[in-house]
PDB file of C-alpha atoms and ligand atoms in Angstrom:
ATOM      1  CA  UNK G 294     166.330 195.975 238.325  1.00 81.00           C
ATOM      2  CA  UNK G 295     163.871 197.073 240.922  1.00 84.00           C
ATOM      3  CA  UNK G 296     160.783 194.816 241.654  1.00 83.00           C
ATOM      4  CA  UNK G 297     161.088 193.146 238.270  1.00 86.00           C
ATOM      5  CA  UNK G 298     157.635 193.315 237.269  1.00 85.00           C
ATOM      6  CA  UNK G 299     158.250 194.922 233.929  1.00 82.00           C
ATOM      7  CA  UNK G 300     161.327 192.840 233.048  1.00 84.00           C
ATOM      8  CA  UNK G 301     161.182 189.745 231.026  1.00 85.00           C
ATOM      9  CA  UNK G 302     163.143 187.186 232.768  1.00 90.00           C
ATOM     10  CA  UNK G 303     164.403 185.526 229.526  1.00 88.00           C
ATOM     11  CA  UNK G 304     164.499 188.328 227.037  1.00 81.00           C
ATOM     12  CA  UNK G 305     165.412 191.527 228.774  1.00 79.00           C
ATOM     13  CA  UNK G 306     168.972 192.435 229.387  1.00 79.00           C
ATOM     14  CA  UNK G 307     168.952 192.770 233.108  1.00 85.00           C
ATOM     15  CA  UNK G 308     171.711 190.366 234.262  1.00 84.00           C
ATOM     16  CA  UNK G 309     175.157 190.822 232.490  1.00 79.00           C
ATOM     17  CA  UNK G 310     175.522 191.352 228.855  1.00 74.00           C
ATOM     18  CA  UNK G 311     172.620 190.188 226.639  1.00 75.00           C
ATOM     19  CA  UNK G 312     169.559 188.162 227.463  1.00 81.00           C
ATOM     20  CA  UNK G 313     169.442 184.880 229.274  1.00 88.00           C
ATOM     21  CA  UNK G 314     167.456 183.213 226.586  1.00 83.00           C
ATOM     22  CA  UNK G 315     170.426 183.519 224.326  1.00 79.00           C
ATOM     23  CA  UNK G 316     173.002 182.580 226.933  1.00 81.00           C
ATOM     24  CA  UNK G 317     171.097 179.649 228.108  1.00 86.00           C
ATOM     25  CA  UNK G 318     169.137 178.798 224.899  1.00 82.00           C
ATOM     26  CA  UNK G 319     168.558 175.143 225.913  1.00 82.00           C
ATOM     27  CA  UNK G 320     167.305 176.030 229.326  1.00 88.00           C
ATOM     28  CA  UNK G 321     165.042 178.654 227.690  1.00 86.00           C
ATOM     29  CA  UNK G 322     163.472 175.901 225.570  1.00 85.00           C
ATOM     30  CA  UNK G 323     162.792 173.880 228.650  1.00 88.00           C
ATOM     31  CA  UNK G 324     161.584 176.701 230.813  1.00 91.00           C
ATOM     32  CA  UNK G 325     158.016 176.433 232.256  1.00 91.00           C
ATOM     33  CA  UNK G 326     157.858 180.189 232.346  1.00 89.00           C
ATOM     34  CA  UNK G 327     159.176 181.429 228.924  1.00 86.00           C
ATOM     35  CA  UNK G 328     157.072 184.677 229.068  1.00 84.00           C
ATOM     36  CA  UNK G 329     157.550 185.244 232.877  1.00 89.00           C
ATOM     37  CA  UNK G 330     158.765 188.512 234.375  1.00 90.00           C
ATOM     38  CA  UNK G 331     161.613 188.446 236.826  1.00 91.00           C
ATOM     39  CA  UNK G 332     159.130 188.842 239.614  1.00 90.00           C
ATOM     40  CA  UNK G 333     157.397 185.680 238.465  1.00 91.00           C
ATOM     41  CA  UNK G 334     160.340 183.617 238.774  1.00 93.00           C
ATOM     42  CA  UNK G 335     160.818 183.500 242.382  1.00 91.00           C
ATOM     43  CA  UNK G 336     159.444 184.677 245.750  1.00 88.00           C
ATOM     44  CA  UNK G 337     160.249 186.650 248.745  1.00 84.00           C
ATOM     45  CA  UNK G 338     160.172 184.991 252.105  1.00 81.00           C
ATOM     46  CA  UNK G 339     161.157 186.501 255.324  1.00 80.00           C
ATOM     47  CA  UNK G 340     162.368 189.697 253.539  1.00 78.00           C
ATOM     48  CA  UNK G 341     164.788 187.943 251.243  1.00 84.00           C
ATOM     49  CA  UNK G 342     164.453 187.067 247.619  1.00 87.00           C
ATOM     50  CA  UNK G 343     164.732 183.410 246.395  1.00 89.00           C
ATOM     51  CA  UNK G 344     164.778 182.419 242.720  1.00 92.00           C
ATOM     52  CA  UNK G 345     162.512 179.481 241.902  1.00 92.00           C
ATOM     53  CA  UNK G 346     163.027 178.372 238.239  1.00 94.00           C
ATOM     54  CA  UNK G 347     160.626 175.737 236.917  1.00 93.00           C
ATOM     55  CA  UNK G 348     161.261 173.281 234.046  1.00 93.00           C
ATOM     56  CA  UNK G 349     158.817 171.481 231.685  1.00 89.00           C
ATOM     57  CA  UNK G 350     160.347 168.187 232.616  1.00 91.00           C
ATOM     58  CA  UNK G 351     163.211 166.881 234.789  1.00 91.00           C
ATOM     59  CA  UNK G 352     166.572 168.048 233.556  1.00 89.00           C
ATOM     60  CA  UNK G 353     169.275 165.646 232.318  1.00 87.00           C
ATOM     61  CA  UNK G 354     172.569 165.801 234.118  1.00 84.00           C
ATOM     62  CA  UNK G 355     174.195 168.270 231.456  1.00 81.00           C
ATOM     63  CA  UNK G 356     171.222 170.459 231.630  1.00 86.00           C
ATOM     64  CA  UNK G 357     171.151 170.537 235.395  1.00 90.00           C
ATOM     65  CA  UNK G 358     174.822 171.626 235.151  1.00 88.00           C
ATOM     66  CA  UNK G 359     173.598 174.580 232.935  1.00 89.00           C
ATOM     67  CA  UNK G 360     170.849 175.272 235.240  1.00 93.00           C
ATOM     68  CA  UNK G 361     173.348 175.604 238.158  1.00 92.00           C
ATOM     69  CA  UNK G 362     175.440 177.938 236.060  1.00 90.00           C
ATOM     70  CA  UNK G 363     172.421 180.131 235.414  1.00 93.00           C
ATOM     71  CA  UNK G 364     171.509 180.062 239.105  1.00 92.00           C
ATOM     72  CA  UNK G 365     174.919 181.205 240.046  1.00 91.00           C
ATOM     73  CA  UNK G 366     174.770 183.989 237.669  1.00 90.00           C
ATOM     74  CA  UNK G 367     171.503 185.449 238.908  1.00 92.00           C
ATOM     75  CA  UNK G 368     172.022 184.643 242.535  1.00 88.00           C
ATOM     76  CA  UNK G 369     173.376 188.119 243.272  1.00 84.00           C
ATOM     77  CA  UNK G 370     170.507 189.763 241.559  1.00 84.00           C
ATOM     78  CA  UNK G 371     167.804 190.581 244.030  1.00 81.00           C
ATOM     79  CA  UNK G 372     164.234 191.729 243.511  1.00 82.00           C
ATOM     80  CA  UNK G 373     163.411 195.057 245.529  1.00 81.00           C
ATOM     81  CA  UNK G 374     159.792 194.975 246.287  1.00 78.00           C
ATOM     82  CA  UNK G 375     158.027 198.237 245.570  1.00 79.00           C
ATOM     83  CA  UNK G 376     161.023 199.715 243.681  1.00 79.00           C
ATOM     84  CA  UNK G 377     160.015 200.434 240.026  1.00 77.00           C
ATOM     85  CA  UNK G 378     162.324 198.986 237.375  1.00 73.00           C
ATOM     86  CA  UNK G 379     164.327 201.604 235.419  1.00 69.00           C
ATOM     87  CA  UNK G 380     165.144 201.105 231.654  1.00 60.00           C
ATOM     88  CA  UNK G 381     168.419 201.942 230.151  1.00 58.00           C
ATOM     89  CA  UNK G 382     168.288 201.772 226.364  1.00 53.00           C
ATOM     90  CA  UNK G 383     171.257 199.717 225.274  1.00 53.00           C
ATOM     91  CA  UNK G 384     170.186 198.673 221.815  1.00 54.00           C
ATOM     92  CA  UNK G 385     171.512 201.950 220.248  1.00 57.00           C
ATOM     93  CA  UNK G 386     175.190 202.696 219.986  1.00 55.00           C
ATOM     94  CA  UNK G 387     174.698 206.103 221.708  1.00 57.00           C
ATOM     95  CA  UNK G 388     172.264 204.766 224.242  1.00 54.00           C
ATOM     96  CA  UNK G 389     169.520 206.652 222.929  1.00 55.00           C
ATOM     97  CA  UNK G 390     165.959 205.207 222.406  1.00 56.00           C
ATOM     98  CA  UNK G 391     164.759 205.278 218.825  1.00 60.00           C
ATOM     99  CA  UNK G 392     161.525 203.856 217.234  1.00 60.00           C
ATOM    100  CA  UNK G 393     163.690 202.261 214.660  1.00 60.00           C
ATOM    101  CA  UNK G 394     165.757 200.083 217.058  1.00 60.00           C
ATOM    102  CA  UNK G 395     162.558 199.348 219.090  1.00 59.00           C
ATOM    103  CA  UNK G 396     160.636 198.304 216.074  1.00 55.00           C
ATOM    104  CA  UNK G 397     163.350 195.991 214.778  1.00 58.00           C
ATOM    105  CA  UNK G 398     163.593 194.452 218.367  1.00 56.00           C
ATOM    106  CA  UNK G 399     159.909 193.894 218.590  1.00 53.00           C
ATOM    107  CA  UNK G 400     159.620 192.236 215.263  1.00 53.00           C
ATOM    108  CA  UNK G 401     162.643 190.014 216.251  1.00 52.00           C
ATOM    109  CA  UNK G 402     160.954 189.145 219.523  1.00 51.00           C
ATOM    110  CA  UNK G 403     158.106 187.522 217.646  1.00 51.00           C
ATOM    111  CA  UNK G 404     160.493 185.431 215.638  1.00 47.00           C
ATOM    112  CA  UNK G 405     162.491 184.377 218.570  1.00 47.00           C
ATOM    113  CA  UNK G 406     159.895 182.691 220.591  1.00 48.00           C
ATOM    114  CA  UNK G 407     158.593 180.482 217.755  1.00 68.00           C
ATOM    115  CA  UNK G 408     160.967 177.480 217.945  1.00 76.00           C
ATOM    116  CA  UNK G 409     158.559 175.041 216.379  1.00 76.00           C
ATOM    117  CA  UNK G 410     158.357 177.150 213.208  1.00 78.00           C
ATOM    118  CA  UNK G 411     162.251 177.633 213.238  1.00 81.00           C
ATOM    119  CA  UNK G 412     162.617 173.788 213.652  1.00 83.00           C
ATOM    120  CA  UNK G 413     160.541 173.210 210.567  1.00 79.00           C
ATOM    121  CA  UNK G 414     162.532 175.699 208.439  1.00 81.00           C
ATOM    122  CA  UNK G 415     165.660 173.966 209.540  1.00 84.00           C
ATOM    123  CA  UNK G 416     164.483 170.460 208.922  1.00 82.00           C
ATOM    124  CA  UNK G 417     163.790 170.661 205.209  1.00 73.00           C
ATOM    125  CA  UNK G 418     163.551 167.053 204.069  1.00 72.00           C
ATOM    126  CA  UNK G 419     165.116 167.775 200.797  1.00 70.00           C
ATOM    127  CA  UNK G 420     168.312 168.953 202.658  1.00 75.00           C
ATOM    128  CA  UNK G 421     171.224 166.613 203.778  1.00 81.00           C
ATOM    129  CA  UNK G 422     170.146 165.740 207.302  1.00 84.00           C
ATOM    130  CA  UNK G 423     173.715 166.241 208.681  1.00 89.00           C
ATOM    131  CA  UNK G 424     173.457 169.886 207.537  1.00 89.00           C
ATOM    132  CA  UNK G 425     170.072 170.419 209.021  1.00 88.00           C
ATOM    133  CA  UNK G 426     171.232 168.714 212.317  1.00 91.00           C
ATOM    134  CA  UNK G 427     174.324 171.113 212.236  1.00 93.00           C
ATOM    135  CA  UNK G 428     172.119 174.124 211.684  1.00 93.00           C
ATOM    136  CA  UNK G 429     169.731 173.346 214.578  1.00 91.00           C
ATOM    137  CA  UNK G 430     172.622 172.795 216.894  1.00 92.00           C
ATOM    138  CA  UNK G 431     174.061 176.066 215.755  1.00 94.00           C
ATOM    139  CA  UNK G 432     170.912 178.017 216.376  1.00 92.00           C
ATOM    140  CA  UNK G 433     170.666 176.493 219.972  1.00 89.00           C
ATOM    141  CA  UNK G 434     174.416 177.404 220.428  1.00 90.00           C
ATOM    142  CA  UNK G 435     175.380 173.765 220.990  1.00 91.00           C
ATOM    143  CA  UNK G 436     177.955 173.394 218.266  1.00 94.00           C
ATOM    144  CA  UNK G 437     181.519 172.800 219.529  1.00 95.00           C
ATOM    145  CA  UNK G 438     182.973 176.256 218.956  1.00 96.00           C
ATOM    146  CA  UNK G 439     186.035 176.937 221.024  1.00 95.00           C
ATOM    147  CA  UNK G 440     183.984 179.115 223.504  1.00 94.00           C
ATOM    148  CA  UNK G 441     181.733 176.259 224.074  1.00 94.00           C
ATOM    149  CA  UNK G 442     184.513 173.850 224.683  1.00 94.00           C
ATOM    150  CA  UNK G 443     186.063 176.236 227.152  1.00 93.00           C
ATOM    151  CA  UNK G 444     182.734 176.623 228.846  1.00 91.00           C
ATOM    152  CA  UNK G 445     182.455 172.863 229.164  1.00 89.00           C
ATOM    153  CA  UNK G 446     186.003 172.587 230.296  1.00 91.00           C
ATOM    154  CA  UNK G 447     187.308 170.787 227.253  1.00 91.00           C
ATOM    155  CA  UNK G 448     189.605 173.673 226.682  1.00 89.00           C
ATOM    156  CA  UNK G 449     191.258 174.891 229.916  1.00 90.00           C
ATOM    157  CA  UNK G 450     192.923 178.126 228.807  1.00 91.00           C
ATOM    158  CA  UNK G 451     190.963 181.083 227.360  1.00 88.00           C
ATOM    159  CA  UNK G 452     194.097 181.852 225.135  1.00 90.00           C
ATOM    160  CA  UNK G 453     193.379 178.564 223.201  1.00 91.00           C
ATOM    161  CA  UNK G 454     189.864 179.729 222.471  1.00 94.00           C
ATOM    162  CA  UNK G 455     190.726 182.119 219.773  1.00 94.00           C
ATOM    163  CA  UNK G 456     188.853 181.991 216.480  1.00 94.00           C
ATOM    164  CA  UNK G 457     190.337 179.422 214.175  1.00 93.00           C
ATOM    165  CA  UNK G 458     189.663 181.759 211.185  1.00 92.00           C
ATOM    166  CA  UNK G 459     191.070 185.124 212.361  1.00 91.00           C
ATOM    167  CA  UNK G 460     192.967 184.186 215.575  1.00 90.00           C
ATOM    168  CA  UNK G 461     191.798 187.527 217.025  1.00 91.00           C
ATOM    169  CA  UNK G 462     188.771 186.996 219.067  1.00 92.00           C
ATOM    170  CA  UNK G 463     187.147 184.316 221.218  1.00 94.00           C
ATOM    171  CA  UNK G 464     185.443 181.841 218.831  1.00 96.00           C
ATOM    172  CA  UNK G 465     181.849 181.793 219.769  1.00 95.00           C
ATOM    173  CA  UNK G 466     179.193 181.137 217.144  1.00 95.00           C
ATOM    174  CA  UNK G 467     178.163 184.796 216.899  1.00 94.00           C
ATOM    175  CA  UNK G 468     181.820 185.693 216.218  1.00 94.00           C
ATOM    176  CA  UNK G 469     182.531 182.810 213.892  1.00 96.00           C
ATOM    177  CA  UNK G 470     179.533 183.073 211.572  1.00 96.00           C
ATOM    178  CA  UNK G 471     178.689 186.749 211.793  1.00 93.00           C
ATOM    179  CA  UNK G 472     181.284 189.055 213.199  1.00 91.00           C
ATOM    180  CA  UNK G 473     184.535 187.569 212.304  1.00 92.00           C
ATOM    181  CA  UNK G 474     186.212 189.439 209.446  1.00 92.00           C
ATOM    182  CA  UNK G 475     186.120 186.101 207.338  1.00 93.00           C
ATOM    183  CA  UNK G 476     182.396 185.805 208.001  1.00 93.00           C
ATOM    184  CA  UNK G 477     181.810 189.478 207.093  1.00 91.00           C
ATOM    185  CA  UNK G 478     183.691 188.869 203.823  1.00 92.00           C
ATOM    186  CA  UNK G 479     181.530 185.880 203.069  1.00 93.00           C
ATOM    187  CA  UNK G 480     178.328 187.703 203.741  1.00 90.00           C
ATOM    188  CA  UNK G 481     179.175 190.611 201.826  1.00 89.00           C
ATOM    189  CA  UNK G 482     180.119 188.418 198.740  1.00 90.00           C
ATOM    190  CA  UNK G 483     176.660 186.768 199.223  1.00 86.00           C
ATOM    191  CA  UNK G 484     174.942 190.196 199.349  1.00 82.00           C
ATOM    192  CA  UNK G 485     176.588 191.202 196.120  1.00 84.00           C
ATOM    193  CA  UNK G 486     175.818 187.915 194.537  1.00 83.00           C
ATOM    194  CA  UNK G 487     172.073 187.975 195.443  1.00 76.00           C
ATOM    195  CA  UNK G 488     171.856 191.681 195.003  1.00 73.00           C
ATOM    196  CA  UNK G 489     170.726 192.298 198.454  1.00 70.00           C
ATOM    197  CA  UNK G 490     171.881 193.670 201.729  1.00 71.00           C
ATOM    198  CA  UNK G 491     172.142 190.793 204.288  1.00 75.00           C
ATOM    199  CA  UNK G 492     171.641 192.099 207.726  1.00 74.00           C
ATOM    200  CA  UNK G 493     173.647 190.456 210.393  1.00 79.00           C
ATOM    201  CA  UNK G 494     171.935 190.586 213.738  1.00 78.00           C
ATOM    202  CA  UNK G 495     173.000 190.042 217.317  1.00 80.00           C
ATOM    203  CA  UNK G 496     173.387 186.245 217.103  1.00 87.00           C
ATOM    204  CA  UNK G 497     172.781 183.341 214.671  1.00 91.00           C
ATOM    205  CA  UNK G 498     169.161 182.693 215.833  1.00 88.00           C
ATOM    206  CA  UNK G 499     168.142 186.154 215.194  1.00 84.00           C
ATOM    207  CA  UNK G 500     170.012 186.569 211.952  1.00 86.00           C
ATOM    208  CA  UNK G 501     168.473 183.315 210.714  1.00 87.00           C
ATOM    209  CA  UNK G 502     164.916 184.710 211.463  1.00 81.00           C
ATOM    210  CA  UNK G 503     165.686 188.182 209.981  1.00 79.00           C
ATOM    211  CA  UNK G 504     167.276 186.845 206.857  1.00 79.00           C
ATOM    212  CA  UNK G 505     163.925 184.983 205.949  1.00 72.00           C
ATOM    213  CA  UNK G 506     162.171 188.355 206.115  1.00 70.00           C
ATOM    214  CA  UNK G 507     164.411 189.549 203.292  1.00 59.00           C
ATOM    215  CA  UNK G 508     165.214 193.010 202.176  1.00 54.00           C
ATOM    216  CA  UNK G 509     163.085 194.983 199.658  1.00 52.00           C
ATOM    217  CA  UNK G 510     165.088 195.804 196.537  1.00 53.00           C
ATOM    218  CA  UNK G 511     166.647 192.373 196.471  1.00 55.00           C
ATOM    219  CA  UNK G 512     166.566 191.172 192.899  1.00 54.00           C
ATOM    220  CA  UNK G 513     166.023 187.680 194.138  1.00 53.00           C
ATOM    221  CA  UNK G 514     163.121 188.629 196.277  1.00 52.00           C
ATOM    222  CA  UNK G 515     161.303 190.808 193.707  1.00 53.00           C
ATOM    223  CA  UNK G 516     160.781 188.026 191.216  1.00 49.00           C
ATOM    224  CA  UNK G 517     159.993 185.145 193.508  1.00 52.00           C
ATOM    225  CA  UNK G 518     158.156 186.127 196.690  1.00 52.00           C
ATOM    226  CA  UNK G 519     156.672 182.821 197.218  1.00 52.00           C
ATOM    227  CA  UNK G 520     160.025 180.968 196.992  1.00 63.00           C
ATOM    228  CA  UNK G 521     162.148 183.600 198.782  1.00 65.00           C
ATOM    229  CA  UNK G 522     162.147 182.161 202.203  1.00 71.00           C
ATOM    230  CA  UNK G 523     162.922 178.592 201.168  1.00 72.00           C
ATOM    231  CA  UNK G 524     165.696 179.794 198.986  1.00 73.00           C
ATOM    232  CA  UNK G 525     167.295 182.173 201.490  1.00 78.00           C
ATOM    233  CA  UNK G 526     167.078 179.647 204.418  1.00 81.00           C
ATOM    234  CA  UNK G 527     168.795 177.047 202.039  1.00 81.00           C
ATOM    235  CA  UNK G 528     171.500 179.663 201.469  1.00 84.00           C
ATOM    236  CA  UNK G 529     171.903 180.525 205.096  1.00 89.00           C
ATOM    237  CA  UNK G 530     172.270 176.702 205.643  1.00 91.00           C
ATOM    238  CA  UNK G 531     174.887 176.408 202.853  1.00 91.00           C
ATOM    239  CA  UNK G 532     176.926 179.422 204.043  1.00 94.00           C
ATOM    240  CA  UNK G 533     177.247 178.450 207.701  1.00 96.00           C
ATOM    241  CA  UNK G 534     177.910 174.795 206.854  1.00 95.00           C
ATOM    242  CA  UNK G 535     180.606 175.871 204.350  1.00 95.00           C
ATOM    243  CA  UNK G 536     182.285 178.111 206.822  1.00 96.00           C
ATOM    244  CA  UNK G 537     182.179 175.341 209.424  1.00 96.00           C
ATOM    245  CA  UNK G 538     183.885 172.903 207.062  1.00 94.00           C
ATOM    246  CA  UNK G 539     186.503 175.547 206.152  1.00 92.00           C
ATOM    247  CA  UNK G 540     187.130 176.186 209.800  1.00 94.00           C
ATOM    248  CA  UNK G 541     187.385 172.498 210.585  1.00 93.00           C
ATOM    249  CA  UNK G 542     189.823 172.102 207.724  1.00 90.00           C
ATOM    250  CA  UNK G 543     191.980 174.974 208.881  1.00 89.00           C
ATOM    251  CA  UNK G 544     192.205 173.430 212.411  1.00 88.00           C
ATOM    252  CA  UNK G 545     192.721 169.762 211.624  1.00 85.00           C
ATOM    253  CA  UNK G 546     194.439 169.794 208.194  1.00 82.00           C
ATOM    254  CA  UNK G 547     196.331 173.135 207.664  1.00 70.00           C
ATOM    255  CA  UNK G 548     199.708 172.501 209.053  1.00 56.00           C
ATOM    256  CA  UNK G 549     201.247 175.495 207.599  1.00 58.00           C
ATOM    257  CA  UNK G 550     198.728 177.738 209.281  1.00 62.00           C
ATOM    258  CA  UNK G 551     198.063 179.333 205.890  1.00 73.00           C
ATOM    259  CA  UNK G 552     195.305 182.108 205.560  1.00 79.00           C
ATOM    260  CA  UNK G 553     191.838 180.750 204.345  1.00 83.00           C
ATOM    261  CA  UNK G 554     191.238 180.972 200.716  1.00 88.00           C
ATOM    262  CA  UNK G 555     188.235 183.157 200.544  1.00 91.00           C
ATOM    263  CA  UNK G 556     187.585 182.829 196.772  1.00 91.00           C
ATOM    264  CA  UNK G 557     187.647 179.026 197.131  1.00 92.00           C
ATOM    265  CA  UNK G 558     185.190 179.166 199.987  1.00 93.00           C
ATOM    266  CA  UNK G 559     182.792 181.322 198.262  1.00 93.00           C
ATOM    267  CA  UNK G 560     182.920 179.178 195.120  1.00 92.00           C
ATOM    268  CA  UNK G 561     182.126 176.098 197.319  1.00 92.00           C
ATOM    269  CA  UNK G 562     179.076 178.056 198.760  1.00 92.00           C
ATOM    270  CA  UNK G 563     177.799 178.715 195.228  1.00 91.00           C
ATOM    271  CA  UNK G 564     178.417 175.203 194.138  1.00 91.00           C
ATOM    272  CA  UNK G 565     176.645 173.658 197.195  1.00 89.00           C
ATOM    273  CA  UNK G 566     173.719 175.978 197.129  1.00 85.00           C
ATOM    274  CA  UNK G 567     173.390 175.091 193.395  1.00 85.00           C
ATOM    275  CA  UNK G 568     173.322 171.389 193.970  1.00 84.00           C
ATOM    276  CA  UNK G 569     171.001 171.494 197.010  1.00 79.00           C
ATOM    277  CA  UNK G 570     168.567 173.771 195.462  1.00 72.00           C
ATOM    278  CA  UNK G 571     168.496 171.740 192.274  1.00 74.00           C
ATOM    279  CA  UNK G 572     168.110 168.487 194.274  1.00 73.00           C
ATOM    280  CA  UNK G 573     165.036 169.992 195.885  1.00 66.00           C
ATOM    281  CA  UNK G 574     163.130 169.858 192.635  1.00 63.00           C
ATOM    282  CA  UNK G 575     164.527 167.923 189.738  1.00 62.00           C
ATOM    283  CA  UNK G 576     162.576 170.042 187.223  1.00 63.00           C
ATOM    284  CA  UNK G 577     164.803 173.121 187.791  1.00 66.00           C
ATOM    285  CA  UNK G 578     166.422 173.485 184.393  1.00 71.00           C
ATOM    286  CA  UNK G 579     169.146 175.902 184.989  1.00 77.00           C
ATOM    287  CA  UNK G 580     172.881 175.024 184.904  1.00 82.00           C
ATOM    288  CA  UNK G 581     175.682 176.199 187.198  1.00 84.00           C
ATOM    289  CA  UNK G 582     176.915 179.119 185.071  1.00 85.00           C
ATOM    290  CA  UNK G 583     173.309 180.480 184.966  1.00 83.00           C
ATOM    291  CA  UNK G 584     173.070 179.974 188.771  1.00 82.00           C
ATOM    292  CA  UNK G 585     176.244 181.958 189.269  1.00 83.00           C
ATOM    293  CA  UNK G 586     175.729 184.738 186.867  1.00 82.00           C
ATOM    294  CA  UNK G 587     171.929 185.134 186.841  1.00 77.00           C
ATOM    295  CA  UNK G 588     170.552 183.685 190.054  1.00 76.00           C
ATOM    296  CA  UNK G 589     167.458 185.719 189.964  1.00 69.00           C
ATOM    297  CA  UNK G 590     166.418 184.517 186.587  1.00 71.00           C
ATOM    298  CA  UNK G 591     167.191 180.892 187.511  1.00 73.00           C
ATOM    299  CA  UNK G 592     164.884 181.210 190.441  1.00 67.00           C
ATOM    300  CA  UNK G 593     162.279 182.931 188.324  1.00 64.00           C
ATOM    301  CA  UNK G 594     162.255 180.030 185.998  1.00 64.00           C
ATOM    302  CA  UNK G 595     161.443 177.657 188.877  1.00 59.00           C
ATOM    303  CA  UNK G 596     158.295 179.498 189.823  1.00 52.00           C
ATOM    304  CA  UNK G 597     154.890 178.982 188.039  1.00 46.00           C
ATOM    305  CA  UNK G 598     154.156 181.382 185.333  1.00 36.00           C
ATOM    306  CA  UNK G 599     151.370 182.840 187.482  1.00 37.00           C
ATOM    307  CA  UNK G 600     154.198 184.308 189.639  1.00 38.00           C
ATOM    308  CA  UNK G 601     155.900 185.958 186.816  1.00 33.00           C
ATOM    309  CA  UNK G 602     153.316 188.651 186.172  1.00 29.00           C
TER     310      UNK G 602
HETATM  311 ZN1  LIG D 809     187.424 185.171 213.752  1.00 65.32          ZN
END
């Protein structure tokens, strides 16, 4: 970072790994300067830089603790007046800039800032409210994963924060629901089932946004454009909820430390999604077997005939 005039305080990766909006998602929502550059988030007095973060309301105690953590993290990063910022392209494995990675980032950025829309997508009244609540907490990274418990001091030792499903890496929400080998298996099974490629993105928030955009060539999407988003978001909610339940059962009820039963987990996902999508509109006339074998046709039958041609 140089003078910080070209760096977005919340969205650019200028301080440690990743962006601050993801690391401190709650604070980002409360920030009075969501679009600010680094340079706009403080001022220089007597030749030294001072961060000055402003919030939309007074912070509660636990939020203030997070703000302190953020302050601590950025305190060593100083603005150098008159020195231009320099970019390093970290979104590509080889560190090379490409239009493709830039484009996907830009399209994501638009989704990221729109919390109100996301909130509406999560709080679908026909869905069980505990699942909507869980999903909203998940997107804000406030569910009690082991990494979050460690951060809050509930777990003291990092070795106890290993993923409950694979026991290989730290259990944060990105790992648990997207990158864990179990999660990858589940998303791959869903991809096959829906006949589409599900793109897992850098965290749950972004994957949730991206999944709604869908992938061309999906047999579900082609026959039911108007329903696609509702269905795919319902599916997402079902998948992450089912994984969370499986994870909790493994922690709290699995004394023999058995491997998780993937087939059973996937069956539960299929079953739950069937029940919830069906509960949404009673007139859906398909049965469970149809749903499992011929999902696209089921969804097609739920859309008015004008959509079929
Ligand atoms: Zn894992």
